[in-house]
PDB file of C-alpha atoms in Angstrom:
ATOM      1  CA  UNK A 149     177.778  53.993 155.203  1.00 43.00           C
ATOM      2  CA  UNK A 150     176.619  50.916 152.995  1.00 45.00           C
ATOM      3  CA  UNK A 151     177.790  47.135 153.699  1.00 48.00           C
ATOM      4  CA  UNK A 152     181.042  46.058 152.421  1.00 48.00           C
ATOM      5  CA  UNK A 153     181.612  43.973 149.588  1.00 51.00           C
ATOM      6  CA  UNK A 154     182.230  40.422 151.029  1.00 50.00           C
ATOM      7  CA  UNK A 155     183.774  39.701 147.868  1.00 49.00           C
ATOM      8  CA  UNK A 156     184.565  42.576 145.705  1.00 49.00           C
ATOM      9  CA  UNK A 157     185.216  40.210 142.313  1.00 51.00           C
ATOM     10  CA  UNK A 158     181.540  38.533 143.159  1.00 53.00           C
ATOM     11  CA  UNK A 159     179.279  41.432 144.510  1.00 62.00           C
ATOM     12  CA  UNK A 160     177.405  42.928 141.634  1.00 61.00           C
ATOM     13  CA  UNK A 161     176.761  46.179 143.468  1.00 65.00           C
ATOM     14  CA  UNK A 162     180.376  46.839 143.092  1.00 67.00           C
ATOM     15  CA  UNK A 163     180.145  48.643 139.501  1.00 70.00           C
ATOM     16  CA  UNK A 164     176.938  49.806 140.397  1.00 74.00           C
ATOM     17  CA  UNK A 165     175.745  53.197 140.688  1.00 76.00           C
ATOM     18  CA  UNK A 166     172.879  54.605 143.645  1.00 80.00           C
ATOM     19  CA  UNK A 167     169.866  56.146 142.212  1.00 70.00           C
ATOM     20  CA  UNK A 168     169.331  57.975 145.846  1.00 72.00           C
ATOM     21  CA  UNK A 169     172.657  59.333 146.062  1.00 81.00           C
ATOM     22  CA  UNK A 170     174.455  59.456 143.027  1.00 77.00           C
ATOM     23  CA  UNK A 171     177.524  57.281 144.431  1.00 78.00           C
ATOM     24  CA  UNK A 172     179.266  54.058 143.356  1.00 75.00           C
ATOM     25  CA  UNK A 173     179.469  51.235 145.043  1.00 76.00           C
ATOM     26  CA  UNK A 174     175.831  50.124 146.529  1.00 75.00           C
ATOM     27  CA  UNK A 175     172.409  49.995 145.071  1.00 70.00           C
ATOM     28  CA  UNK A 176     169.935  52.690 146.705  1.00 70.00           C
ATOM     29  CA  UNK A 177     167.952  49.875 149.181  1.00 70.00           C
ATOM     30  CA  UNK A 178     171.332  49.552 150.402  1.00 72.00           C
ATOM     31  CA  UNK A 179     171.835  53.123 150.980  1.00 72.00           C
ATOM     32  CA  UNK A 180     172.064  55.243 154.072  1.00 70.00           C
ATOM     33  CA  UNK A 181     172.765  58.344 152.677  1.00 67.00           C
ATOM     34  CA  UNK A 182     170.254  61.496 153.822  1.00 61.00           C
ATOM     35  CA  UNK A 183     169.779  63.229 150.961  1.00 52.00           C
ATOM     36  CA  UNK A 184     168.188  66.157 151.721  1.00 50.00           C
ATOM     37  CA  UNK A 185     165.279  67.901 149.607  1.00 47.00           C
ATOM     38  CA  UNK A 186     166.988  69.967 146.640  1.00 45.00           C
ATOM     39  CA  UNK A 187     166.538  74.331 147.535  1.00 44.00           C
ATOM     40  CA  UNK A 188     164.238  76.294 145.311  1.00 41.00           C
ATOM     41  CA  UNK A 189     165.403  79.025 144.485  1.00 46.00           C
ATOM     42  CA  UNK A 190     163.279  82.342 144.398  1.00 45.00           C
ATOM     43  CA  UNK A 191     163.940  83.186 140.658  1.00 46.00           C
ATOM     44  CA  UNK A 192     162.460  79.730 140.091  1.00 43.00           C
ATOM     45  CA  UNK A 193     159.154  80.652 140.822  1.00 43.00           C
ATOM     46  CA  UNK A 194     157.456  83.158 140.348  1.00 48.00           C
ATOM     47  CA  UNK A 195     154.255  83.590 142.521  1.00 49.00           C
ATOM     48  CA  UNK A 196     151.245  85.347 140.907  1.00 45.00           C
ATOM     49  CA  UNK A 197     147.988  86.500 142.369  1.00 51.00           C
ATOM     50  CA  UNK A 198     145.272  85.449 140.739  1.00 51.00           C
ATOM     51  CA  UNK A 199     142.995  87.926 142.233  1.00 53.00           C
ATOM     52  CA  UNK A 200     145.354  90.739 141.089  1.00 57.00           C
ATOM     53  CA  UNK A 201     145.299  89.336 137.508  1.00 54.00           C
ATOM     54  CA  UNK A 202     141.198  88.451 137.842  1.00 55.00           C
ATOM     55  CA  UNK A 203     140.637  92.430 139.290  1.00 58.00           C
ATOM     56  CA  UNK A 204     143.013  93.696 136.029  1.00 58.00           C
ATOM     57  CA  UNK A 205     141.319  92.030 133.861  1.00 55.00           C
ATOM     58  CA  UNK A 206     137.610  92.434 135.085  1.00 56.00           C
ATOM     59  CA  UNK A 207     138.808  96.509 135.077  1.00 60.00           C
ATOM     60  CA  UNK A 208     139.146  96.526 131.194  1.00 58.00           C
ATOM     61  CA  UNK A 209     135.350  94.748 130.819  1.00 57.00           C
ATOM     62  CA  UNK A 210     131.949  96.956 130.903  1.00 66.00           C
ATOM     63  CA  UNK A 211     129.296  95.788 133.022  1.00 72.00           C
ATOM     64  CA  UNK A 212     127.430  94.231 130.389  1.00 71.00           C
ATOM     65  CA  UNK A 213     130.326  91.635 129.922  1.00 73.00           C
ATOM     66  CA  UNK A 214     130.954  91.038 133.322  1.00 75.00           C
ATOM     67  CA  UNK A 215     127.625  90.100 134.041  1.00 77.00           C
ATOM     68  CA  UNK A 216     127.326  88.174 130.995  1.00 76.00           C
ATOM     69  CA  UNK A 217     130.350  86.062 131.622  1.00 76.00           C
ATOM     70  CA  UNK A 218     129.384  85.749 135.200  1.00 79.00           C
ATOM     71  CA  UNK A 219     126.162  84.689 133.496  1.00 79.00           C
ATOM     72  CA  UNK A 220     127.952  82.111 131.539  1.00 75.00           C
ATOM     73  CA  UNK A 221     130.442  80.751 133.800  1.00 76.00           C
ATOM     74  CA  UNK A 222     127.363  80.425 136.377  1.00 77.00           C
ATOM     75  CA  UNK A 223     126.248  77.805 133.688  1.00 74.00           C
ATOM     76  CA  UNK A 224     128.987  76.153 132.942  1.00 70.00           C
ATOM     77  CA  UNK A 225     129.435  75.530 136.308  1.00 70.00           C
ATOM     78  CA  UNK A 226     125.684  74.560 136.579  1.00 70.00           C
ATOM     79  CA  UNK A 227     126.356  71.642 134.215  1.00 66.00           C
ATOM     80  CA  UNK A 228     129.318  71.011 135.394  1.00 64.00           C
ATOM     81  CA  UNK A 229     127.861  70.343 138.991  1.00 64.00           C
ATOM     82  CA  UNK A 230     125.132  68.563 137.311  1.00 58.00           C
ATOM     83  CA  UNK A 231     127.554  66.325 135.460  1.00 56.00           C
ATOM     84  CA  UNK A 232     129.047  65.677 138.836  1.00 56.00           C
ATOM     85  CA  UNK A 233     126.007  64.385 140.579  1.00 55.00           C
ATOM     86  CA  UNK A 234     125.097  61.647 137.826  1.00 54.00           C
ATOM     87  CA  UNK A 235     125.730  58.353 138.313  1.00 53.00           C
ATOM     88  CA  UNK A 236     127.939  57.515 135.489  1.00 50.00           C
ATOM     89  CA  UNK A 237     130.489  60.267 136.746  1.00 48.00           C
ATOM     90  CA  UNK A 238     131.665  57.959 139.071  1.00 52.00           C
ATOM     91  CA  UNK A 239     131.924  54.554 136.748  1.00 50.00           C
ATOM     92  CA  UNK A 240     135.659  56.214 136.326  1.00 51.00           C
ATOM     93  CA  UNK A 241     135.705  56.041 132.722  1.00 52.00           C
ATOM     94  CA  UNK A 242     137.416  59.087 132.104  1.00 58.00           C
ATOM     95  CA  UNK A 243     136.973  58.958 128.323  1.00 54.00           C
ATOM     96  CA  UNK A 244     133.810  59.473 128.416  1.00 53.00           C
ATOM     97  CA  UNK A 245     133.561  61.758 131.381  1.00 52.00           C
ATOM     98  CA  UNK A 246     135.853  64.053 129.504  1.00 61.00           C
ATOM     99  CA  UNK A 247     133.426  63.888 126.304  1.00 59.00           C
ATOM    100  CA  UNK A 248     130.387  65.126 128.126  1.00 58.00           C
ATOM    101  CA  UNK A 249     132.659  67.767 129.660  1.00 60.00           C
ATOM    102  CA  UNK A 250     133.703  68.861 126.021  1.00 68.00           C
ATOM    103  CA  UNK A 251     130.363  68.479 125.102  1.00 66.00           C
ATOM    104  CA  UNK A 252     128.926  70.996 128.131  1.00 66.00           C
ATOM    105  CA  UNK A 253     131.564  73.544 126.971  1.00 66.00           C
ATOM    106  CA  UNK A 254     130.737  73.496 123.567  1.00 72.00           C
ATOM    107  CA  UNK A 255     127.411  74.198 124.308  1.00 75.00           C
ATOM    108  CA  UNK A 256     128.089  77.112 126.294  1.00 72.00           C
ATOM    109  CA  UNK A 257     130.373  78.209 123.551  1.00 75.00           C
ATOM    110  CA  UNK A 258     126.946  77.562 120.881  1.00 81.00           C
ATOM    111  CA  UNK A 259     125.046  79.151 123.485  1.00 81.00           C
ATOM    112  CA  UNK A 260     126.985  82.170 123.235  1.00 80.00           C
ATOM    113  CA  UNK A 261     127.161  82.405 119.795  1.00 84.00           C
ATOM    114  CA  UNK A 262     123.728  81.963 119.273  1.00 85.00           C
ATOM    115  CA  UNK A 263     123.653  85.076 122.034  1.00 84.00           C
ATOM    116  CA  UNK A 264     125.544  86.931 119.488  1.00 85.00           C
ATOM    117  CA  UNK A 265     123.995  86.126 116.484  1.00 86.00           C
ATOM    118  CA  UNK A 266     120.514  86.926 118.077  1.00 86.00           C
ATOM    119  CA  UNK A 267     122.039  90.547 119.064  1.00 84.00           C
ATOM    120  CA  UNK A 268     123.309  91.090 115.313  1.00 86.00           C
ATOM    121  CA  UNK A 269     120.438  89.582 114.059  1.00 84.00           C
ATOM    122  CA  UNK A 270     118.249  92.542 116.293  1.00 85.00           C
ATOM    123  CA  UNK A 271     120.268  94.815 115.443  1.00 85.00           C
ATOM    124  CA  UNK A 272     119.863  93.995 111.662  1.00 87.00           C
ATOM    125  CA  UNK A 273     116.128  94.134 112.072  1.00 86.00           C
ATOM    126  CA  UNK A 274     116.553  97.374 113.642  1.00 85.00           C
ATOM    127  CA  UNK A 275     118.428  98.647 110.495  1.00 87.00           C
ATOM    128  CA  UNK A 276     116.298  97.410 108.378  1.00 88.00           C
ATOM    129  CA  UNK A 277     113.302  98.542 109.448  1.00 90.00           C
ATOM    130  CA  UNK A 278     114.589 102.290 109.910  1.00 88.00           C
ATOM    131  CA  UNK A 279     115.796 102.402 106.244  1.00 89.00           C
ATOM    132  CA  UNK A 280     112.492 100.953 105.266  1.00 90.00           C
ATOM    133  CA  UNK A 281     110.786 103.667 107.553  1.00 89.00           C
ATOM    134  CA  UNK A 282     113.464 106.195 105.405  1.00 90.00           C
ATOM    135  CA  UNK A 283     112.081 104.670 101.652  1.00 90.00           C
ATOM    136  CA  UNK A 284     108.655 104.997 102.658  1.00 91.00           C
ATOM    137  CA  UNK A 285     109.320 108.655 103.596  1.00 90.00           C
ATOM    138  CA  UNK A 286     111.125 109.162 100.246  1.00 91.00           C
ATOM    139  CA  UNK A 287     108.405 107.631  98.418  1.00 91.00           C
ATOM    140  CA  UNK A 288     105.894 110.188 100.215  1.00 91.00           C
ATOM    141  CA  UNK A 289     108.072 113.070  99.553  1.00 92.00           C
ATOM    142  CA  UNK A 290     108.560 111.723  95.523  1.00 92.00           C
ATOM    143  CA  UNK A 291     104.683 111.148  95.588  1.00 92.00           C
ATOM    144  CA  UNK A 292     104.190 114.940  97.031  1.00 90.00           C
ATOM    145  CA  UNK A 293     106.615 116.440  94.638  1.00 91.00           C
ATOM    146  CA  UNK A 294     104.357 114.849  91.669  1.00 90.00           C
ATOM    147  CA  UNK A 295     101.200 115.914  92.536  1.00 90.00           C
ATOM    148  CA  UNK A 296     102.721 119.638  93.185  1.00 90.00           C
ATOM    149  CA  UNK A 297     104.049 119.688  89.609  1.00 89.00           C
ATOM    150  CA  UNK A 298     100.501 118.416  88.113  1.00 90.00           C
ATOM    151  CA  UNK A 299      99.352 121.540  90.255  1.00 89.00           C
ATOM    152  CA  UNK A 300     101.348 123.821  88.967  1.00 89.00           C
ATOM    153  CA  UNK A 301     101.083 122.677  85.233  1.00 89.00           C
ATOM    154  CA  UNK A 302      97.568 122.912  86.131  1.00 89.00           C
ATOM    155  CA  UNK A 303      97.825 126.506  87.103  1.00 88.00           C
ATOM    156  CA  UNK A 304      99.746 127.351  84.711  1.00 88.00           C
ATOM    157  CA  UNK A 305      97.197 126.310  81.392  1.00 87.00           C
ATOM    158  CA  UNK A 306      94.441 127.650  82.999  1.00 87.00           C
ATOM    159  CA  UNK A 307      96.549 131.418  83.187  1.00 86.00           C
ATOM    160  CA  UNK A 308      96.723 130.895  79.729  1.00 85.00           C
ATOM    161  CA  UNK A 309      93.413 130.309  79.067  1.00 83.00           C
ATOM    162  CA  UNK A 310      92.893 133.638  80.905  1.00 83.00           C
ATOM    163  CA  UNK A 311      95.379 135.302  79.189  1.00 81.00           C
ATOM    164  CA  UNK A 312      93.259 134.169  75.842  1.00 81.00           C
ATOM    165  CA  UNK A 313      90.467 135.252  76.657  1.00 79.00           C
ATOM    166  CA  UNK A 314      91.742 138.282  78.125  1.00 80.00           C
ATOM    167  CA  UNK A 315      93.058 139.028  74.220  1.00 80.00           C
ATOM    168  CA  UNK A 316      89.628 138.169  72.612  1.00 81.00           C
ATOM    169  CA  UNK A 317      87.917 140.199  75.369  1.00 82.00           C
ATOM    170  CA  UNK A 318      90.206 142.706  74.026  1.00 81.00           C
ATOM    171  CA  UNK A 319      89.522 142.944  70.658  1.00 82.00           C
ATOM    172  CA  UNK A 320      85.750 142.509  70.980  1.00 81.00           C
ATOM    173  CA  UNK A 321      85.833 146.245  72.870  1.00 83.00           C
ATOM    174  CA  UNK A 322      88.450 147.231  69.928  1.00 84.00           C
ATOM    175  CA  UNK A 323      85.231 146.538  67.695  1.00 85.00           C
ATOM    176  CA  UNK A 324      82.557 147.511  69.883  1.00 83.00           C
ATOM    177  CA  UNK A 325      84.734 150.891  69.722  1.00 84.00           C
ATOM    178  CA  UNK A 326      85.060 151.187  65.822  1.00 85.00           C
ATOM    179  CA  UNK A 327      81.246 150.411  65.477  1.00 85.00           C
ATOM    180  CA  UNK A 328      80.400 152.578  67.718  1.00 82.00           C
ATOM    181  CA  UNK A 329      82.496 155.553  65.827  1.00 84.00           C
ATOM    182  CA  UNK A 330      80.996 154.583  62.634  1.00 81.00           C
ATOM    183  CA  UNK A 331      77.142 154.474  64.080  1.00 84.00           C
ATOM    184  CA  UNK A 332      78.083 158.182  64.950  1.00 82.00           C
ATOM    185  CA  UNK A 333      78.982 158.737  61.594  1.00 84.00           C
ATOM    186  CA  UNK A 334      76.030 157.453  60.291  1.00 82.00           C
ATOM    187  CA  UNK A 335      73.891 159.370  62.793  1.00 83.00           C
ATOM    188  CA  UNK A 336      75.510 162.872  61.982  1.00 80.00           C
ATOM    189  CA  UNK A 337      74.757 162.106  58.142  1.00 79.00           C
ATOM    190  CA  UNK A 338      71.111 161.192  59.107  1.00 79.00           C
ATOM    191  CA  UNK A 339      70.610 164.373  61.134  1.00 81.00           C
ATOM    192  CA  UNK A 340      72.327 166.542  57.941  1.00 80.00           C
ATOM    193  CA  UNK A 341      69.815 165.227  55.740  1.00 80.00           C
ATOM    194  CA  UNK A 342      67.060 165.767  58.294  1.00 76.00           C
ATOM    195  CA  UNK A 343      67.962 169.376  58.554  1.00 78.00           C
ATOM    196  CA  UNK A 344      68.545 169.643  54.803  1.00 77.00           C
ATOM    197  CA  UNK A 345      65.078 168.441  53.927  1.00 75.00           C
ATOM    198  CA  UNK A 346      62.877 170.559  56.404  1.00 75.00           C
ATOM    199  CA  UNK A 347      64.745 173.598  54.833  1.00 74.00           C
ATOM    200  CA  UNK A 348      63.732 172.631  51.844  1.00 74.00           C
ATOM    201  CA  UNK A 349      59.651 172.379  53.195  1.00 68.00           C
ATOM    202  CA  UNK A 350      60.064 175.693  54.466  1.00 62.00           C
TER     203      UNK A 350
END
């Protein structure tokens, strides 16, 4: 299968070893061994579809994801592509190819989290601005509750004004009464004497 050593104490492929077919004797240009290709077996390898793993995962997102990381892988790609189509791309400097290509993904990622922050940030406002709407109610409702007690305080001095006067009211008629008794008095007295003198003139 290989030449034979002309002179076996001479030949230095004697002691050698083939790389191509693992035998002594003969270096691997000098070998005509087949070696045929090594079997794979199945356990090996493990096949897996990426549409099956793409369709479980896009099953667990809402529609607002998907579309926004169809949105964002759209893009990417869009840079990417643009990337592509600049002359530079092909000065094969891969260095600095792979920069810009870092550099277009960490825009996206910026991108996105500027996305994010801008929905917090919304949201914040929208917080915000309902428990400001909630103060300025309370402060209405405080404001009402004030002026109701001045009201009733209000009321409730002038009733006792009225209730005052209603007491001097009172006792002026308790007067009016007594005078009135003692007017009588006077006029009975007035009327004795009348009747006491003209009996005297008759």
């Amino acid at each position: 299968m290989w030449k034979q050593h002309t002179n076996k104490s001479l030949c230095a492929s004697r002691n050698s070893k083939c790389f191509k077919c693992q035998k002594q004797g003969h270096f691997a240009r000098q070998c005509f061994t087949r070696v045929g290709r090594g079997k794979i077996h199945k356990n090996e390898l493990k096949t897996v579809s990426i549409s099956t793993q793409t369709e479980n995962c896009n099953n667990k997102k809402s529609m607002m994801k998907k579309e926004r990381d169809t949105k964002r892988l759209q893009d990417y790609f869009d840079r990417k592509r643009t990337l592509q189509e600049l002359p530079f791309n092909k000065t094969g400097n891969t260095v600095f190819i792979s920069t810009i290509s870092s550099d277009c993904f960490l825009r996206d990622q910026i991108e996105t989290l500027k996305t994010k922050l801008e929905d917090e940030s919304f949201n914040h406002t929208s917080t915000l601005m309902e428990l400001q709407e909630e103060q300025e109610t309370v402060r209405k409702l405080r404001e009402t509750i004030k002026n109701r007690d001045a009201k009733i305080i209000e009321l409730e001095n002038t009733i006792q004004k009225y209730e005052r006067g209603h007491d001097k009211i009172a006792d002026y008629v308790t007067e009016i009464k007594v005078e009135k008794e003692n007017w009588k008095l006077q006029c009975n007295d007035v009327s004795e004497m009348y009747n006491v003198v003209r009996k005297s003139e008759l």
